[in-house]
mmCIF file of C-alpha atoms in Angstrom:
data_model
loop_
_atom_site.group_PDB
_atom_site.id
_atom_site.type_symbol
_atom_site.label_atom_id
_atom_site.label_comp_id
_atom_site.label_asym_id
_atom_site.label_seq_id
_atom_site.Cartn_x
_atom_site.Cartn_y
_atom_site.Cartn_z
ATOM 1 C CA MET A 4 -0.032 0.042 -0.007
ATOM 2 C CA LYS A 5 1.357 3.396 -1.079
ATOM 3 C CA ILE A 6 0.415 6.526 1.084
ATOM 4 C CA LEU A 7 0.690 10.116 -0.202
ATOM 5 C CA VAL A 8 1.223 12.965 2.234
ATOM 6 C CA PRO A 9 1.146 16.514 1.019
ATOM 7 C CA VAL A 10 3.295 18.858 3.282
ATOM 8 C CA LYS A 11 3.379 22.649 3.217
ATOM 9 C CA ARG A 12 6.144 25.246 4.249
ATOM 10 C CA VAL A 13 4.543 27.603 6.529
ATOM 11 C CA VAL A 14 5.428 30.385 9.043
ATOM 12 C CA ASP A 15 6.335 28.475 12.209
ATOM 13 C CA TYR A 16 3.296 28.474 14.512
ATOM 14 C CA ASN A 17 5.547 30.104 17.420
ATOM 15 C CA VAL A 18 6.156 33.157 15.383
ATOM 16 C CA LYS A 19 4.146 36.178 15.802
ATOM 17 C CA VAL A 20 3.056 37.190 12.137
ATOM 18 C CA ARG A 21 3.638 40.726 10.911
ATOM 19 C CA VAL A 22 1.377 42.103 8.189
ATOM 20 C CA LYS A 23 3.182 44.321 5.698
ATOM 21 C CA ALA A 24 2.805 48.006 5.961
ATOM 22 C CA ASP A 25 1.018 48.183 2.491
ATOM 23 C CA GLY A 26 -1.426 45.529 3.454
ATOM 24 C CA THR A 27 -0.492 43.279 0.509
ATOM 25 C CA GLY A 28 0.687 40.233 2.548
ATOM 26 C CA VAL A 29 2.481 38.807 5.533
ATOM 27 C CA ASP A 30 6.115 39.739 6.133
ATOM 28 C CA LEU A 31 8.339 36.677 5.580
ATOM 29 C CA ALA A 32 11.796 38.185 5.798
ATOM 30 C CA ASN A 33 13.901 36.533 8.334
ATOM 31 C CA VAL A 34 10.801 34.641 9.459
ATOM 32 C CA LYS A 35 11.371 31.130 10.703
ATOM 33 C CA MET A 36 9.478 28.451 8.479
ATOM 34 C CA SER A 37 8.474 25.013 9.208
ATOM 35 C CA MET A 38 6.101 22.203 8.308
ATOM 36 C CA ASN A 39 2.503 22.983 8.763
ATOM 37 C CA PRO A 40 1.400 21.301 12.083
ATOM 38 C CA PHE A 41 -1.568 19.409 10.689
ATOM 39 C CA ASP A 42 0.676 17.986 7.973
ATOM 40 C CA GLU A 43 3.041 16.934 10.699
ATOM 41 C CA ILE A 44 0.239 14.819 12.183
ATOM 42 C CA SER A 45 -0.819 13.335 8.615
ATOM 43 C CA LEU A 46 2.815 12.358 8.235
ATOM 44 C CA GLU A 47 3.103 10.802 11.533
ATOM 45 C CA GLU A 48 -0.082 8.692 10.927
ATOM 46 C CA ALA A 49 1.181 7.773 7.573
ATOM 47 C CA VAL A 50 4.569 6.487 9.142
ATOM 48 C CA ARG A 51 2.704 4.581 11.885
ATOM 49 C CA LEU A 52 0.605 2.754 9.208
ATOM 50 C CA LYS A 53 4.052 1.795 7.690
ATOM 51 C CA GLU A 54 5.529 0.707 10.912
ATOM 52 C CA ALA A 55 2.343 -1.522 11.496
ATOM 53 C CA GLY A 56 3.013 -3.177 8.326
ATOM 54 C CA ILE A 57 -0.162 -1.900 6.513
ATOM 55 C CA ALA A 58 1.658 0.613 4.425
ATOM 56 C CA THR A 59 4.750 -0.237 2.374
ATOM 57 C CA ASP A 60 5.706 3.249 0.909
ATOM 58 C CA VAL A 61 5.218 6.673 2.270
ATOM 59 C CA ILE A 62 5.643 9.741 -0.252
ATOM 60 C CA ALA A 63 5.809 13.333 0.875
ATOM 61 C CA VAL A 64 4.831 15.939 -1.541
ATOM 62 C CA SER A 65 5.213 19.715 -1.386
ATOM 63 C CA CYS A 66 4.256 22.546 -3.793
ATOM 64 C CA GLY A 67 6.148 26.019 -3.813
ATOM 65 C CA LEU A 68 9.585 27.521 -3.936
ATOM 66 C CA PRO A 69 12.866 25.524 -3.732
ATOM 67 C CA ALA A 70 12.978 26.102 -0.129
ATOM 68 C CA CYS A 71 10.272 23.629 0.268
ATOM 69 C CA GLN A 72 13.046 20.988 -0.200
ATOM 70 C CA GLU A 73 13.981 21.614 3.554
ATOM 71 C CA THR A 74 10.487 20.799 4.563
ATOM 72 C CA LEU A 75 10.672 17.530 2.560
ATOM 73 C CA ARG A 76 14.013 16.436 3.974
ATOM 74 C CA THR A 77 12.269 17.040 7.333
ATOM 75 C CA ALA A 78 9.555 14.640 6.248
ATOM 76 C CA MET A 79 11.856 12.030 5.160
ATOM 77 C CA ALA A 80 13.698 12.331 8.563
ATOM 78 C CA ILE A 81 10.531 11.647 10.268
ATOM 79 C CA GLY A 82 9.860 8.712 8.099
ATOM 80 C CA ALA A 83 8.883 9.310 4.520
ATOM 81 C CA ASP A 84 10.645 7.101 2.117
ATOM 82 C CA ARG A 85 11.007 9.867 -0.706
ATOM 83 C CA GLY A 86 9.863 13.354 -1.466
ATOM 84 C CA ILE A 87 8.278 15.094 -4.490
ATOM 85 C CA LEU A 88 8.562 18.814 -5.010
ATOM 86 C CA VAL A 89 6.594 20.622 -7.487
ATOM 87 C CA GLU A 90 8.581 23.785 -7.755
ATOM 88 C CA THR A 91 6.950 27.177 -8.580
ATOM 89 C CA ALA A 92 7.385 30.746 -7.421
ATOM 90 C CA GLU A 93 3.509 31.253 -8.161
ATOM 91 C CA ASP A 94 1.309 32.245 -5.334
ATOM 92 C CA LEU A 95 -0.562 28.679 -5.158
ATOM 93 C CA GLN A 96 -4.341 28.701 -4.162
ATOM 94 C CA PRO A 97 -6.108 25.633 -2.981
ATOM 95 C CA LEU A 98 -7.427 24.561 -6.244
ATOM 96 C CA ALA A 99 -4.189 24.677 -7.980
ATOM 97 C CA VAL A 100 -2.673 22.701 -5.281
ATOM 98 C CA ALA A 101 -5.419 20.242 -5.411
ATOM 99 C CA LYS A 102 -4.742 19.820 -9.141
ATOM 100 C CA LEU A 103 -0.947 19.512 -8.724
ATOM 101 C CA ILE A 104 -1.457 16.675 -6.013
ATOM 102 C CA GLN A 105 -3.935 15.001 -8.462
ATOM 103 C CA ALA A 106 -1.222 14.864 -11.206
ATOM 104 C CA ILE A 107 1.180 13.410 -8.740
ATOM 105 C CA ALA A 108 -1.450 10.721 -7.486
ATOM 106 C CA LYS A 109 -2.091 9.670 -11.220
ATOM 107 C CA LYS A 110 1.568 9.020 -11.515
ATOM 108 C CA GLU A 111 1.962 7.408 -8.138
ATOM 109 C CA GLN A 112 -1.187 5.557 -7.707
ATOM 110 C CA PRO A 113 -1.494 5.765 -3.925
ATOM 111 C CA GLN A 114 -4.205 3.994 -2.134
ATOM 112 C CA ILE A 115 -4.431 6.669 0.555
ATOM 113 C CA VAL A 116 -3.747 10.407 0.565
ATOM 114 C CA ILE A 117 -3.606 11.883 3.773
ATOM 115 C CA PHE A 118 -3.877 15.797 3.957
ATOM 116 C CA GLY A 119 -3.632 18.006 7.195
ATOM 117 C CA LYS A 120 -7.265 19.327 7.504
ATOM 118 C CA GLN A 121 -5.890 23.066 6.919
ATOM 119 C CA ALA A 122 -2.844 25.140 6.654
ATOM 120 C CA ILE A 123 -2.070 27.476 9.612
ATOM 121 C CA ASP A 124 -1.181 30.355 7.110
ATOM 122 C CA ASP A 125 -4.500 30.750 5.115
ATOM 123 C CA ASP A 126 -6.812 28.400 7.173
ATOM 124 C CA ALA A 127 -8.488 27.518 3.783
ATOM 125 C CA ASN A 128 -9.449 23.882 4.648
ATOM 126 C CA GLN A 129 -10.221 23.272 0.913
ATOM 127 C CA THR A 130 -7.512 21.416 -0.753
ATOM 128 C CA GLY A 131 -8.125 17.859 0.645
ATOM 129 C CA GLN A 132 -11.848 18.201 -0.342
ATOM 130 C CA MET A 133 -11.206 19.629 -3.699
ATOM 131 C CA PHE A 134 -8.515 16.846 -4.416
ATOM 132 C CA ALA A 135 -11.044 14.169 -3.311
ATOM 133 C CA ALA A 136 -13.634 15.754 -5.747
ATOM 134 C CA LEU A 137 -11.227 15.969 -8.718
ATOM 135 C CA MET A 138 -10.157 12.009 -8.097
ATOM 136 C CA GLY A 139 -13.695 11.012 -7.495
ATOM 137 C CA TRP A 140 -12.621 9.282 -4.167
ATOM 138 C CA ALA A 141 -14.197 8.884 -0.940
ATOM 139 C CA GLN A 142 -13.197 11.286 1.728
ATOM 140 C CA ALA A 143 -13.097 11.408 5.529
ATOM 141 C CA THR A 144 -12.291 14.856 6.799
ATOM 142 C CA PHE A 145 -11.052 16.049 10.406
ATOM 143 C CA ALA A 146 -9.885 12.421 11.402
ATOM 144 C CA SER A 147 -9.162 11.652 15.002
ATOM 145 C CA LYS A 148 -8.801 7.875 14.500
ATOM 146 C CA VAL A 149 -7.922 5.715 11.559
ATOM 147 C CA ALA A 150 -8.163 1.951 11.047
ATOM 148 C CA LEU A 151 -7.503 -0.005 7.892
ATOM 149 C CA ALA A 152 -8.765 -3.641 7.387
ATOM 150 C CA ASN A 153 -10.066 -5.599 4.222
ATOM 151 C CA GLY A 154 -9.834 -2.750 1.724
ATOM 152 C CA LEU A 155 -11.607 -0.333 3.999
ATOM 153 C CA ALA A 156 -10.761 2.686 6.071
ATOM 154 C CA THR A 157 -12.798 3.180 9.181
ATOM 155 C CA VAL A 158 -12.196 6.861 10.290
ATOM 156 C CA THR A 159 -13.624 8.678 13.326
ATOM 157 C CA ARG A 160 -13.973 12.304 12.519
ATOM 158 C CA GLU A 161 -14.690 15.362 14.749
ATOM 159 C CA ILE A 162 -17.936 17.037 14.223
ATOM 160 C CA ASP A 163 -19.742 19.735 16.243
ATOM 161 C CA GLY A 164 -20.761 18.264 19.771
ATOM 162 C CA GLY A 165 -19.008 14.902 19.241
ATOM 163 C CA ALA A 166 -17.538 12.340 16.968
ATOM 164 C CA GLU A 167 -18.889 10.409 13.826
ATOM 165 C CA THR A 168 -17.328 7.105 12.506
ATOM 166 C CA VAL A 169 -17.411 6.657 8.733
ATOM 167 C CA GLU A 170 -16.289 3.489 6.599
ATOM 168 C CA CYS A 171 -14.785 4.202 3.287
ATOM 169 C CA LYS A 172 -13.533 2.015 0.500
ATOM 170 C CA LEU A 173 -9.997 2.274 -0.748
ATOM 171 C CA PRO A 174 -8.751 4.715 -2.352
ATOM 172 C CA VAL A 175 -9.545 7.184 0.046
ATOM 173 C CA VAL A 176 -8.665 10.933 1.017
ATOM 174 C CA ILE A 177 -8.287 11.660 4.747
ATOM 175 C CA THR A 178 -7.753 14.965 6.478
ATOM 176 C CA SER A 179 -6.231 14.975 9.952
ATOM 177 C CA ASP A 180 -7.445 16.632 12.916
ATOM 178 C CA LEU A 181 -5.391 17.562 16.094
ATOM 179 C CA ARG A 182 -6.347 14.734 18.114
ATOM 180 C CA LEU A 183 -5.249 12.008 15.615
ATOM 181 C CA ASN A 184 -1.955 11.583 16.975
ATOM 182 C CA GLU A 185 1.227 13.206 18.653
ATOM 183 C CA PRO A 186 3.852 13.868 15.985
ATOM 184 C CA ARG A 187 7.400 12.471 16.851
ATOM 185 C CA TYR A 188 10.666 14.580 16.536
ATOM 186 C CA ALA A 189 13.084 13.694 13.865
ATOM 187 C CA THR A 190 16.378 12.157 15.338
ATOM 188 C CA LEU A 191 19.853 13.174 14.308
ATOM 189 C CA PRO A 192 20.626 9.817 12.640
ATOM 190 C CA ASN A 193 17.370 10.238 10.605
ATOM 191 C CA ILE A 194 18.116 13.617 9.740
ATOM 192 C CA MET A 195 21.345 12.413 8.223
ATOM 193 C CA LYS A 196 19.773 9.474 6.452
ATOM 194 C CA ALA A 197 17.203 11.730 5.058
ATOM 195 C CA LYS A 198 19.951 13.611 3.104
ATOM 196 C CA LYS A 199 20.538 10.449 0.975
ATOM 197 C CA LYS A 200 16.652 9.705 0.319
ATOM 198 C CA PRO A 201 15.359 10.467 -3.323
ATOM 199 C CA LEU A 202 13.680 13.896 -4.020
ATOM 200 C CA ASP A 203 12.142 14.266 -7.359
ATOM 201 C CA VAL A 204 11.621 17.778 -8.518
ATOM 202 C CA PHE A 205 8.955 18.829 -11.211
ATOM 203 C CA LYS A 206 7.592 21.946 -12.553
ATOM 204 C CA PRO A 207 3.802 22.661 -12.903
ATOM 205 C CA ALA A 208 4.297 22.750 -16.579
ATOM 206 C CA ASP A 209 5.771 19.131 -16.487
ATOM 207 C CA LEU A 210 2.455 17.857 -14.943
ATOM 208 C CA GLY A 211 0.389 19.738 -17.351
ATOM 209 C CA ILE A 212 -1.247 21.994 -14.639
ATOM 210 C CA ASP A 213 -2.187 25.708 -14.975
ATOM 211 C CA VAL A 214 -1.529 27.409 -11.391
ATOM 212 C CA THR A 215 -2.463 30.878 -12.403
ATOM 213 C CA PRO A 216 -4.280 32.418 -9.345
ATOM 214 C CA ARG A 217 -8.153 32.669 -9.800
ATOM 215 C CA LEU A 218 -8.659 34.700 -6.593
ATOM 216 C CA THR A 219 -7.350 38.245 -6.015
ATOM 217 C CA LEU A 220 -6.074 39.231 -2.596
ATOM 218 C CA VAL A 221 -7.420 42.578 -1.879
ATOM 219 C CA ASN A 222 -6.016 43.477 1.653
ATOM 220 C CA ILE A 223 -4.613 41.895 4.677
ATOM 221 C CA ALA A 224 -5.189 43.627 8.139
ATOM 222 C CA GLU A 225 -4.118 42.625 11.713
ATOM 223 C CA PRO A 226 -7.171 42.080 13.986
ATOM 224 C CA PRO A 227 -8.027 45.227 16.265
ATOM 225 C CA LYS A 228 -6.313 45.397 19.452
ATOM 226 C CA ARG A 229 -8.579 44.326 22.499
ATOM 227 C CA ARG A 230 -9.533 46.899 24.866
ATOM 228 C CA ALA A 231 -8.418 46.605 28.391
ATOM 229 C CA GLY A 232 -10.753 44.868 30.753
ATOM 230 C CA ILE A 233 -12.338 46.667 33.838
ATOM 231 C CA LYS A 234 -13.408 45.680 37.314
ATOM 232 C CA VAL A 235 -16.959 45.839 38.416
ATOM 233 C CA ALA A 236 -18.165 46.474 42.094
ATOM 234 C CA ASP A 237 -21.132 43.892 41.968
ATOM 235 C CA VAL A 238 -23.172 41.763 39.931
ATOM 236 C CA GLN A 239 -25.808 44.499 39.351
ATOM 237 C CA GLN A 240 -23.007 46.652 37.939
ATOM 238 C CA LEU A 241 -21.988 43.801 35.677
ATOM 239 C CA VAL A 242 -25.310 43.288 34.476
ATOM 240 C CA ALA A 243 -25.978 46.919 33.732
ATOM 241 C CA LYS A 244 -22.628 47.172 31.540
ATOM 242 C CA LEU A 245 -23.367 43.855 29.592
ATOM 243 C CA ARG A 246 -27.098 45.253 28.880
ATOM 244 C CA ASN A 247 -26.257 48.938 28.181
ATOM 245 C CA GLU A 248 -22.696 49.050 26.953
ATOM 246 C CA ALA A 249 -21.984 45.580 25.505
ATOM 247 C CA LYS A 250 -25.543 45.015 24.529
ATOM 248 C CA VAL A 251 -25.156 41.293 24.850
ATOM 249 C CA ILE A 252 -28.087 40.767 27.189
#
């Protein structure tokens, strides 16, 4: 069984994001970048399936700048067998990424593709679903538990107010939620081994995909600063402020 895991290079989750003065985007100068946390969870799940003897090959795929090779090497240090980079300087939007992953999937013929449910930079939560639609595959989103047996994937998924269990025939698309697992750290020996693992590089044109943006970014702005809180003397004053000032009751 072959598993494909798309991984995205994003601003590290510990970094406080700064918006450019002209509102055209996020300032990435001298900012630490890392693998999208949800993609780390997806990769960990794929590696665990391989360690359990269910999967035989784990392939990490990334789309973007040449620097994404670093993200792929990290993925291979965690346990991916090889990496594929679709190299482009174009601003990739979810549909374009879904089409690129579709082209890779047609070449590689995986039985499972595990996406992170969303990337922490744009929070779009669209690529996995778009890919499933393009491929005509079953999908199980927001997975918190995955079990494979007899050509079926049984996935417990997070829903509002609880959990839902679905059963899908392979091939299947899964998007991972936070509670699916706890990703491991890459060890130094594995980091060294990852340098020798194969990494293929394609251009979108090699795959016959047009990645021209379909959406126009109008503006990016920081959220308004929260006002300082105040202390009230008693419950009556609190209720009065909630009713007359906040107007929430």
